[in-house]
Amino acid sequence: MTAGIAVQQEVSLRKRMPLRHFRQLHGQEARRLFHRQPEPFGDDYTDRELLAIGLGATLYAPATRPDLALTISKRAERGVCSMVIDLEDAVADHEVEYAKRQTVAVLDLLAASPDAKPLLFVRVRDADTITEIIEQLGPGAKVLTGFVLPKFDSISGSKYLNALNAAAQRLDRPLYGMPVLESAGLVHRETRDGELVQIAALLAAHRERVLAVRVGATDMCSTFGIRRDRDLTIYDVRVVADVIADIVNYLGRADGTGFVITGPVWEYFADHERMFRPQLRTAPFEESDAVPFRQYLVSRDLDGLLREITLDRANGIQGKTVIHPSHVAAVHALSVVSHEEYSDALDILRADVGGVAASGYRNKMNEMRPHRSWARQTLLRARVFGVANKGVSFVDLLQASVTV
């Protein structure tokens, strides 16, 4: 087979199976739910902003998992658009070398498969592992989107980003890093501002390589010997919520200097005895004739996750780290732009002058200048997650995604 034919076949495969959210929903069901269908994204990895918003629920999987390649393919078929092969906390120290070899083998295997693939990242333990993985990769280099950089701080950051730059030059294509902010120096109040100033400068100098900034809330909690309960969101843990607020303040600004910041992991996925009432109102489920579905969500601790996702968005955070497949649909259903949000965003961006006007839904005021950044981000999210039809709620979207 000539090189030209091989390239044509690869392009053809990518066109037949684009990376697209809710690709598991088809035909009449998709038309019932969406006013505007989600767009394909990530074909050439060059639109960094769209790619960052499109991460959605980023599912982690241990590099030592025996069926890792099959798992990645299956998750992609069921709507996962970004995954991380984890070489760090999910791998015991004595298995690290095996995990590295398996990571390379799995990426090479996936590159040879015509199956749909999510955006794929490798979470390394240190900067040297980036170089090591890149030097060993064969065809798997073409399905690697980038690396997750744990314990990223003002000291380790430069080495991580320099290794990432060298890897991108070696592959001669875009390659992205996602730093995880979780170190004690960042968490401690007396050193936090200094750390964030240095991290912000470091990331700005390598902006084209930074896809998103991830929040490592589990390690932050560990600094204080805390493990949050499943009845609480991360925003109820004040010492960690304060750190997240400062990360958004320094790194999440909408003036062109900021980055997409993703939400921390939700650890729970099974039934338990409750101390507090469920956090899901009954009314939206009654309107969608889905009261039994509400009970399913409560029994899987997904009501807490849904509340935390909502609070993530309210605090300027997009997407989320997830460690269980059942969490993916919840993140994506709440990422779809509502018809009301879409209507408001269009009205705001159509106005070339300032001023204020009533929403087309006649339930709020739209201020044209203060709301422009929100409107722009909303339309970007609409491109990758779509816009719900009028009257379609997150309950309808979530129920359709879970039952597919």
GROMACS .gro file of C-alpha atoms in nm:
model
  404
    1MET     CA    1   0.000   0.000   0.000
    2THR     CA    2   0.142   0.341  -0.098
    3ALA     CA    3   0.176   0.623   0.151
    4GLY     CA    4  -0.081   0.830  -0.044
    5ILE     CA    5  -0.346   0.557  -0.026
    6ALA     CA    6  -0.280   0.506   0.345
    7VAL     CA    7  -0.332   0.877   0.412
    8GLN     CA    8  -0.654   0.880   0.208
    9GLN     CA    9  -0.790   0.582   0.403
   10GLU     CA   10  -0.706   0.746   0.735
   11VAL     CA   11  -0.882   1.069   0.633
   12SER     CA   12  -1.181   0.868   0.512
   13LEU     CA   13  -1.210   0.685   0.844
   14ARG     CA   14  -1.199   1.010   1.036
   15LYS     CA   15  -1.474   1.158   0.818
   16ARG     CA   16  -1.698   0.855   0.868
   17MET     CA   17  -1.660   0.859   1.246
   18PRO     CA   18  -1.604   1.217   1.363
   19LEU     CA   19  -1.543   1.311   1.723
   20ARG     CA   20  -1.879   1.451   1.827
   21HIS     CA   21  -2.075   1.469   2.149
   22PHE     CA   22  -2.399   1.268   2.163
   23ARG     CA   23  -2.300   1.074   1.851
   24GLN     CA   24  -2.473   0.777   2.014
   25LEU     CA   25  -2.811   0.952   1.963
   26HIS     CA   26  -2.955   0.919   1.614
   27GLY     CA   27  -3.241   1.016   1.385
   28GLN     CA   28  -3.575   1.107   1.536
   29GLU     CA   29  -3.444   1.094   1.894
   30ALA     CA   30  -3.168   1.344   1.817
   31ARG     CA   31  -3.412   1.572   1.633
   32ARG     CA   32  -3.653   1.560   1.927
   33LEU     CA   33  -3.385   1.668   2.172
   34PHE     CA   34  -3.174   1.919   1.978
   35HIS     CA   35  -3.259   2.255   1.825
   36ARG     CA   36  -2.897   2.268   1.706
   37GLN     CA   37  -2.700   1.947   1.677
   38PRO     CA   38  -2.348   1.923   1.829
   39GLU     CA   39  -2.077   1.983   1.570
   40PRO     CA   40  -1.782   1.753   1.499
   41PHE     CA   41  -1.460   1.889   1.648
   42GLY     CA   42  -1.094   1.808   1.700
   43ASP     CA   43  -1.013   1.679   1.351
   44ASP     CA   44  -0.677   1.852   1.324
   45TYR     CA   45  -0.622   1.953   1.689
   46THR     CA   46  -0.555   2.315   1.588
   47ASP     CA   47  -0.862   2.492   1.736
   48ARG     CA   48  -0.736   2.491   2.093
   49GLU     CA   49  -1.028   2.681   2.245
   50LEU     CA   50  -1.295   2.460   2.087
   51LEU     CA   51  -1.098   2.149   2.178
   52ALA     CA   52  -1.078   2.261   2.541
   53ILE     CA   53  -1.452   2.320   2.568
   54GLY     CA   54  -1.514   1.987   2.392
   55LEU     CA   55  -1.328   1.786   2.658
   56GLY     CA   56  -1.651   1.748   2.855
   57ALA     CA   57  -1.627   1.457   3.098
   58THR     CA   58  -1.264   1.342   3.090
   59LEU     CA   59  -1.261   0.977   3.195
   60TYR     CA   60  -0.950   0.839   3.367
   61ALA     CA   61  -0.841   0.476   3.331
   62PRO     CA   62  -0.540   0.303   3.492
   63ALA     CA   63  -0.262   0.224   3.244
   64THR     CA   64  -0.243  -0.126   3.396
   65ARG     CA   65  -0.599  -0.219   3.305
   66PRO     CA   66  -0.580  -0.548   3.108
   67ASP     CA   67  -0.853  -0.456   2.857
   68LEU     CA   68  -0.749  -0.093   2.820
   69ALA     CA   69  -0.764  -0.067   2.439
   70LEU     CA   70  -1.106  -0.233   2.425
   71THR     CA   71  -1.232  -0.014   2.709
   72ILE     CA   72  -1.124   0.304   2.530
   73SER     CA   73  -1.300   0.197   2.209
   74LYS     CA   74  -1.619   0.102   2.394
   75ARG     CA   75  -1.630   0.428   2.588
   76ALA     CA   76  -1.587   0.626   2.267
   77GLU     CA   77  -1.883   0.441   2.112
   78ARG     CA   78  -2.095   0.537   2.415
   79GLY     CA   79  -2.021   0.907   2.407
   80VAL     CA   80  -1.688   0.964   2.584
   81CYS     CA   81  -1.488   1.227   2.394
   82SER     CA   82  -1.178   1.255   2.615
   83MET     CA   83  -0.986   0.996   2.817
   84VAL     CA   84  -0.669   0.986   3.023
   85ILE     CA   85  -0.442   0.683   3.051
   86ASP     CA   86  -0.318   0.719   3.407
   87LEU     CA   87   0.042   0.638   3.499
   88GLU     CA   88   0.036   0.826   3.828
   89ASP     CA   89  -0.192   0.773   4.129
   90ALA     CA   90  -0.383   0.483   3.969
   91VAL     CA   91  -0.066   0.274   3.929
   92ALA     CA   92   0.128   0.109   4.212
   93ASP     CA   93   0.498   0.197   4.227
   94HIS     CA   94   0.613  -0.154   4.135
   95GLU     CA   95   0.393  -0.155   3.821
   96VAL     CA   96   0.508   0.173   3.669
   97GLU     CA   97   0.744   0.025   3.408
   98TYR     CA   98   0.483  -0.224   3.294
   99ALA     CA   99   0.225   0.057   3.279
  100LYS     CA  100   0.451   0.262   3.052
  101ARG     CA  101   0.502  -0.029   2.813
  102GLN     CA  102   0.129  -0.099   2.804
  103THR     CA  103   0.052   0.267   2.738
  104VAL     CA  104   0.274   0.267   2.430
  105ALA     CA  105   0.133  -0.066   2.310
  106VAL     CA  106  -0.229   0.048   2.356
  107LEU     CA  107  -0.176   0.375   2.170
  108ASP     CA  108  -0.009   0.191   1.882
  109LEU     CA  109  -0.293  -0.061   1.875
  110LEU     CA  110  -0.561   0.210   1.874
  111ALA     CA  111  -0.388   0.390   1.588
  112ALA     CA  112  -0.431   0.081   1.372
  113SER     CA  113  -0.801   0.049   1.454
  114PRO     CA  114  -1.079   0.212   1.247
  115ASP     CA  115  -1.295   0.247   1.561
  116ALA     CA  116  -1.389   0.589   1.696
  117LYS     CA  117  -1.140   0.729   1.945
  118PRO     CA  118  -1.168   0.997   2.209
  119LEU     CA  119  -0.908   1.266   2.265
  120LEU     CA  120  -0.636   1.067   2.440
  121PHE     CA  121  -0.396   1.194   2.706
  122VAL     CA  122  -0.136   1.025   2.923
  123ARG     CA  123  -0.100   1.133   3.286
  124VAL     CA  124   0.270   1.103   3.361
  125ARG     CA  125   0.453   1.098   3.692
  126ASP     CA  126   0.727   1.338   3.587
  127ALA     CA  127   0.854   1.534   3.288
  128ASP     CA  128   1.106   1.269   3.188
  129THR     CA  129   0.822   1.024   3.122
  130ILE     CA  130   0.691   1.252   2.845
  131THR     CA  131   1.017   1.209   2.657
  132GLU     CA  132   1.025   0.838   2.730
  133ILE     CA  133   0.674   0.779   2.595
  134ILE     CA  134   0.731   0.987   2.281
  135GLU     CA  135   1.058   0.808   2.200
  136GLN     CA  136   0.891   0.466   2.223
  137LEU     CA  137   0.570   0.546   2.034
  138GLY     CA  138   0.521   0.419   1.682
  139PRO     CA  139   0.196   0.484   1.494
  140GLY     CA  140   0.030   0.558   1.830
  141ALA     CA  141   0.175   0.910   1.814
  142LYS     CA  142  -0.105   1.014   1.576
  143VAL     CA  143  -0.382   0.935   1.831
  144LEU     CA  144  -0.210   1.104   2.126
  145THR     CA  145  -0.358   1.446   2.203
  146GLY     CA  146  -0.123   1.529   2.489
  147PHE     CA  147  -0.024   1.480   2.851
  148VAL     CA  148  -0.172   1.549   3.192
  149LEU     CA  149   0.088   1.712   3.418
  150PRO     CA  150   0.024   1.630   3.787
  151LYS     CA  151   0.154   1.825   4.088
  152PHE     CA  152   0.217   2.118   3.854
  153ASP     CA  153   0.373   2.412   4.036
  154SER     CA  154   0.620   2.695   3.988
  155ILE     CA  155   0.914   2.453   4.024
  156SER     CA  156   0.804   2.148   3.821
  157GLY     CA  157   0.614   2.349   3.559
  158SER     CA  158   0.907   2.462   3.347
  159LYS     CA  159   1.046   2.111   3.310
  160TYR     CA  160   0.703   1.974   3.218
  161LEU     CA  161   0.640   2.241   2.953
  162ASN     CA  162   0.989   2.219   2.806
  163ALA     CA  163   0.949   1.842   2.767
  164LEU     CA  164   0.609   1.898   2.607
  165ASN     CA  165   0.753   2.150   2.360
  166ALA     CA  166   1.030   1.909   2.264
  167ALA     CA  167   0.774   1.629   2.216
  168ALA     CA  168   0.556   1.847   1.990
  169GLN     CA  169   0.858   1.943   1.781
  170ARG     CA  170   0.958   1.579   1.749
  171LEU     CA  171   0.609   1.480   1.629
  172ASP     CA  172   0.577   1.798   1.419
  173ARG     CA  173   0.214   1.855   1.516
  174PRO     CA  174   0.006   2.008   1.798
  175LEU     CA  175   0.049   1.836   2.133
  176TYR     CA  176  -0.117   1.970   2.445
  177GLY     CA  177  -0.059   1.972   2.817
  178MET     CA  178  -0.315   1.987   3.096
  179PRO     CA  179  -0.149   2.093   3.423
  180VAL     CA  180  -0.315   1.969   3.742
  181LEU     CA  181  -0.309   2.224   4.022
  182GLU     CA  182  -0.302   2.035   4.352
  183SER     CA  183   0.030   2.099   4.530
  184ALA     CA  184   0.058   2.202   4.895
  185GLY     CA  185   0.230   2.529   4.803
  186LEU     CA  186  -0.079   2.626   4.609
  187VAL     CA  187  -0.321   2.513   4.879
  188HIS     CA  188  -0.148   2.686   5.172
  189ARG     CA  189  -0.282   3.037   5.217
  190GLU     CA  190   0.055   3.202   5.285
  191THR     CA  191   0.216   3.079   4.959
  192ARG     CA  192  -0.086   3.061   4.726
  193ASP     CA  193  -0.074   3.405   4.566
  194GLY     CA  194   0.298   3.378   4.492
  195GLU     CA  195   0.249   3.034   4.337
  196LEU     CA  196  -0.043   3.147   4.122
  197VAL     CA  197   0.145   3.454   3.996
  198GLN     CA  198   0.436   3.235   3.885
  199ILE     CA  199   0.210   2.963   3.739
  200ALA     CA  200   0.008   3.223   3.546
  201ALA     CA  201   0.327   3.366   3.392
  202LEU     CA  202   0.456   3.021   3.307
  203LEU     CA  203   0.134   2.912   3.137
  204ALA     CA  204   0.105   3.240   2.948
  205ALA     CA  205   0.453   3.188   2.804
  206HIS     CA  206   0.344   2.846   2.673
  207ARG     CA  207  -0.018   2.932   2.590
  208GLU     CA  208  -0.027   2.740   2.262
  209ARG     CA  209   0.063   2.419   2.449
  210VAL     CA  210  -0.187   2.452   2.736
  211LEU     CA  211  -0.525   2.302   2.654
  212ALA     CA  212  -0.692   2.334   2.995
  213VAL     CA  213  -0.607   2.367   3.363
  214ARG     CA  214  -0.732   2.082   3.581
  215VAL     CA  215  -0.815   2.106   3.953
  216GLY     CA  216  -0.686   1.824   4.174
  217ALA     CA  217  -0.927   1.853   4.467
  218THR     CA  218  -0.846   1.508   4.612
  219ASP     CA  219  -0.483   1.604   4.674
  220MET     CA  220  -0.597   1.942   4.806
  221CYS     CA  221  -0.821   1.769   5.059
  222SER     CA  222  -0.532   1.540   5.153
  223THR     CA  223  -0.332   1.843   5.263
  224PHE     CA  224  -0.580   1.883   5.550
  225GLY     CA  225  -0.656   1.514   5.608
  226ILE     CA  226  -1.002   1.561   5.460
  227ARG     CA  227  -1.212   1.329   5.246
  228ARG     CA  228  -1.536   1.496   5.150
  229ASP     CA  229  -1.859   1.308   5.206
  230ARG     CA  230  -2.086   1.215   4.917
  231ASP     CA  231  -2.363   1.429   5.067
  232LEU     CA  232  -2.147   1.738   5.008
  233THR     CA  233  -2.005   1.911   4.703
  234ILE     CA  234  -1.647   2.032   4.686
  235TYR     CA  235  -1.782   2.383   4.735
  236ASP     CA  236  -1.897   2.284   5.085
  237VAL     CA  237  -1.533   2.213   5.178
  238ARG     CA  238  -1.436   2.571   5.241
  239VAL     CA  239  -1.057   2.539   5.247
  240VAL     CA  240  -1.066   2.376   4.902
  241ALA     CA  241  -1.341   2.598   4.764
  242ASP     CA  242  -1.123   2.898   4.847
  243VAL     CA  243  -0.835   2.752   4.645
  244ILE     CA  244  -1.063   2.687   4.347
  245ALA     CA  245  -1.192   3.044   4.362
  246ASP     CA  246  -0.835   3.179   4.354
  247ILE     CA  247  -0.741   2.949   4.062
  248VAL     CA  248  -1.035   3.085   3.862
  249ASN     CA  249  -0.947   3.440   3.964
  250TYR     CA  250  -0.589   3.414   3.839
  251LEU     CA  251  -0.627   3.171   3.549
  252GLY     CA  252  -0.990   3.179   3.434
  253ARG     CA  253  -1.035   3.539   3.326
  254ALA     CA  254  -1.240   3.606   3.012
  255ASP     CA  255  -1.016   3.887   2.886
  256GLY     CA  256  -0.801   3.664   2.667
  257THR     CA  257  -0.544   3.590   2.937
  258GLY     CA  258  -0.731   3.298   3.092
  259PHE     CA  259  -0.766   2.926   3.025
  260VAL     CA  260  -1.045   2.672   3.037
  261ILE     CA  261  -1.051   2.533   3.392
  262THR     CA  262  -1.204   2.189   3.445
  263GLY     CA  263  -1.392   2.064   3.750
  264PRO     CA  264  -1.251   1.823   4.009
  265VAL     CA  265  -1.342   1.456   4.026
  266TRP     CA  266  -1.660   1.321   4.186
  267GLU     CA  267  -1.554   1.004   4.369
  268TYR     CA  268  -1.883   0.824   4.437
  269PHE     CA  269  -2.096   0.596   4.222
  270ALA     CA  270  -2.291   0.355   4.445
  271ASP     CA  271  -2.584   0.357   4.685
  272HIS     CA  272  -2.533   0.447   5.050
  273GLU     CA  273  -2.725   0.536   5.363
  274ARG     CA  274  -2.808   0.906   5.351
  275MET     CA  275  -2.778   1.165   5.624
  276PHE     CA  276  -2.937   1.443   5.417
  277ARG     CA  277  -3.224   1.463   5.172
  278PRO     CA  278  -3.157   1.404   4.800
  279GLN     CA  279  -3.053   1.717   4.612
  280LEU     CA  280  -3.284   1.674   4.312
  281ARG     CA  281  -3.624   1.837   4.301
  282THR     CA  282  -3.908   1.609   4.193
  283ALA     CA  283  -4.085   1.861   3.967
  284PRO     CA  284  -3.852   1.844   3.660
  285PHE     CA  285  -3.883   1.465   3.661
  286GLU     CA  286  -4.260   1.476   3.693
  287GLU     CA  287  -4.276   1.713   3.393
  288SER     CA  288  -4.075   1.461   3.190
  289ASP     CA  289  -4.267   1.162   3.328
  290ALA     CA  290  -3.939   1.033   3.473
  291VAL     CA  291  -3.990   0.999   3.849
  292PRO     CA  292  -3.842   0.643   3.855
  293PHE     CA  293  -3.537   0.781   3.673
  294ARG     CA  294  -3.490   1.033   3.954
  295GLN     CA  295  -3.477   0.746   4.201
  296TYR     CA  296  -3.212   0.576   3.989
  297LEU     CA  297  -2.998   0.891   3.994
  298VAL     CA  298  -3.035   0.928   4.370
  299SER     CA  299  -2.947   0.563   4.428
  300ARG     CA  300  -2.621   0.609   4.232
  301ASP     CA  301  -2.523   0.930   4.416
  302LEU     CA  302  -2.566   1.118   4.089
  303ASP     CA  303  -2.780   1.387   4.249
  304GLY     CA  304  -2.473   1.515   4.432
  305LEU     CA  305  -2.272   1.506   4.108
  306LEU     CA  306  -2.542   1.701   3.923
  307ARG     CA  307  -2.539   1.968   4.192
  308GLU     CA  308  -2.160   1.992   4.183
  309ILE     CA  309  -2.157   2.024   3.802
  310THR     CA  310  -2.407   2.309   3.831
  311LEU     CA  311  -2.186   2.480   4.089
  312ASP     CA  312  -1.880   2.422   3.870
  313ARG     CA  313  -2.048   2.615   3.590
  314ALA     CA  314  -2.161   2.891   3.826
  315ASN     CA  315  -1.798   2.932   3.935
  316GLY     CA  316  -1.652   2.961   3.585
  317ILE     CA  317  -1.551   2.597   3.536
  318GLN     CA  318  -1.613   2.384   3.225
  319GLY     CA  319  -1.607   2.003   3.201
  320LYS     CA  320  -1.502   1.762   3.472
  321THR     CA  321  -1.263   1.484   3.565
  322VAL     CA  322  -1.454   1.156   3.606
  323ILE     CA  323  -1.349   0.811   3.721
  324HIS     CA  324  -1.669   0.617   3.644
  325PRO     CA  325  -1.854   0.583   3.312
  326SER     CA  326  -2.190   0.655   3.477
  327HIS     CA  327  -2.075   1.013   3.540
  328VAL     CA  328  -2.015   1.098   3.175
  329ALA     CA  329  -2.378   1.138   3.072
  330ALA     CA  330  -2.446   1.371   3.366
  331VAL     CA  331  -2.160   1.604   3.273
  332HIS     CA  332  -2.262   1.613   2.907
  333ALA     CA  333  -2.635   1.656   2.966
  334LEU     CA  334  -2.565   1.963   3.179
  335SER     CA  335  -2.322   2.096   2.917
  336VAL     CA  336  -2.590   2.121   2.648
  337VAL     CA  337  -2.696   2.483   2.600
  338SER     CA  338  -3.062   2.537   2.679
  339HIS     CA  339  -3.284   2.702   2.421
  340GLU     CA  340  -3.327   2.999   2.656
  341GLU     CA  341  -2.950   3.044   2.701
  342TYR     CA  342  -2.899   3.024   2.325
  343SER     CA  343  -3.170   3.282   2.256
  344ASP     CA  344  -3.019   3.522   2.509
  345ALA     CA  345  -2.665   3.472   2.380
  346LEU     CA  346  -2.768   3.546   2.020
  347ASP     CA  347  -2.956   3.860   2.123
  348ILE     CA  348  -2.658   3.988   2.323
  349LEU     CA  349  -2.401   3.929   2.048
  350ARG     CA  350  -2.625   4.082   1.779
  351ALA     CA  351  -2.625   4.413   1.965
  352ASP     CA  352  -2.338   4.633   1.848
  353VAL     CA  353  -2.408   4.897   2.111
  354GLY     CA  354  -2.455   4.873   2.484
  355GLY     CA  355  -2.778   4.905   2.669
  356VAL     CA  356  -3.021   4.661   2.820
  357ALA     CA  357  -3.319   4.469   2.685
  358ALA     CA  358  -3.566   4.211   2.806
  359SER     CA  359  -3.488   3.851   2.725
  360GLY     CA  360  -3.691   3.695   2.449
  361TYR     CA  361  -3.823   3.463   2.720
  362ARG     CA  362  -3.955   3.774   2.903
  363ASN     CA  363  -3.809   3.659   3.237
  364LYS     CA  364  -3.484   3.856   3.276
  365MET     CA  365  -3.284   4.155   3.152
  366ASN     CA  366  -2.989   4.112   2.916
  367GLU     CA  367  -2.713   4.371   2.959
  368MET     CA  368  -2.534   4.384   2.627
  369ARG     CA  369  -2.181   4.474   2.737
  370PRO     CA  370  -2.142   4.289   3.071
  371HIS     CA  371  -2.295   3.970   2.930
  372ARG     CA  372  -2.090   3.953   2.607
  373SER     CA  373  -1.818   3.727   2.746
  374TRP     CA  374  -2.083   3.490   2.880
  375ALA     CA  375  -2.265   3.495   2.546
  376ARG     CA  376  -1.949   3.420   2.350
  377GLN     CA  377  -1.863   3.124   2.574
  378THR     CA  378  -2.221   3.000   2.553
  379LEU     CA  379  -2.213   2.992   2.173
  380LEU     CA  380  -1.880   2.812   2.181
  381ARG     CA  381  -2.033   2.549   2.410
  382ALA     CA  382  -2.335   2.533   2.178
  383ARG     CA  383  -2.108   2.431   1.891
  384VAL     CA  384  -1.968   2.124   2.066
  385PHE     CA  385  -2.260   2.022   2.292
  386GLY     CA  386  -2.553   2.148   2.088
  387VAL     CA  387  -2.864   2.344   2.183
  388ALA     CA  388  -3.168   2.175   2.334
  389ASN     CA  389  -3.507   2.216   2.176
  390LYS     CA  390  -3.750   2.447   2.350
  391GLY     CA  391  -3.908   2.254   2.637
  392VAL     CA  392  -3.630   1.991   2.649
  393SER     CA  393  -3.464   1.977   2.991
  394PHE     CA  394  -3.147   1.818   3.125
  395VAL     CA  395  -3.372   1.534   3.248
  396ASP     CA  396  -3.468   1.447   2.889
  397LEU     CA  397  -3.108   1.467   2.770
  398LEU     CA  398  -2.972   1.265   3.060
  399GLN     CA  399  -3.239   0.997   3.036
  400ALA     CA  400  -3.179   0.956   2.663
  401SER     CA  401  -2.802   0.932   2.714
  402VAL     CA  402  -2.823   0.680   2.999
  403THR     CA  403  -3.065   0.448   2.821
  404VAL     CA  404  -2.876   0.433   2.490
   0.00000   0.00000   0.00000
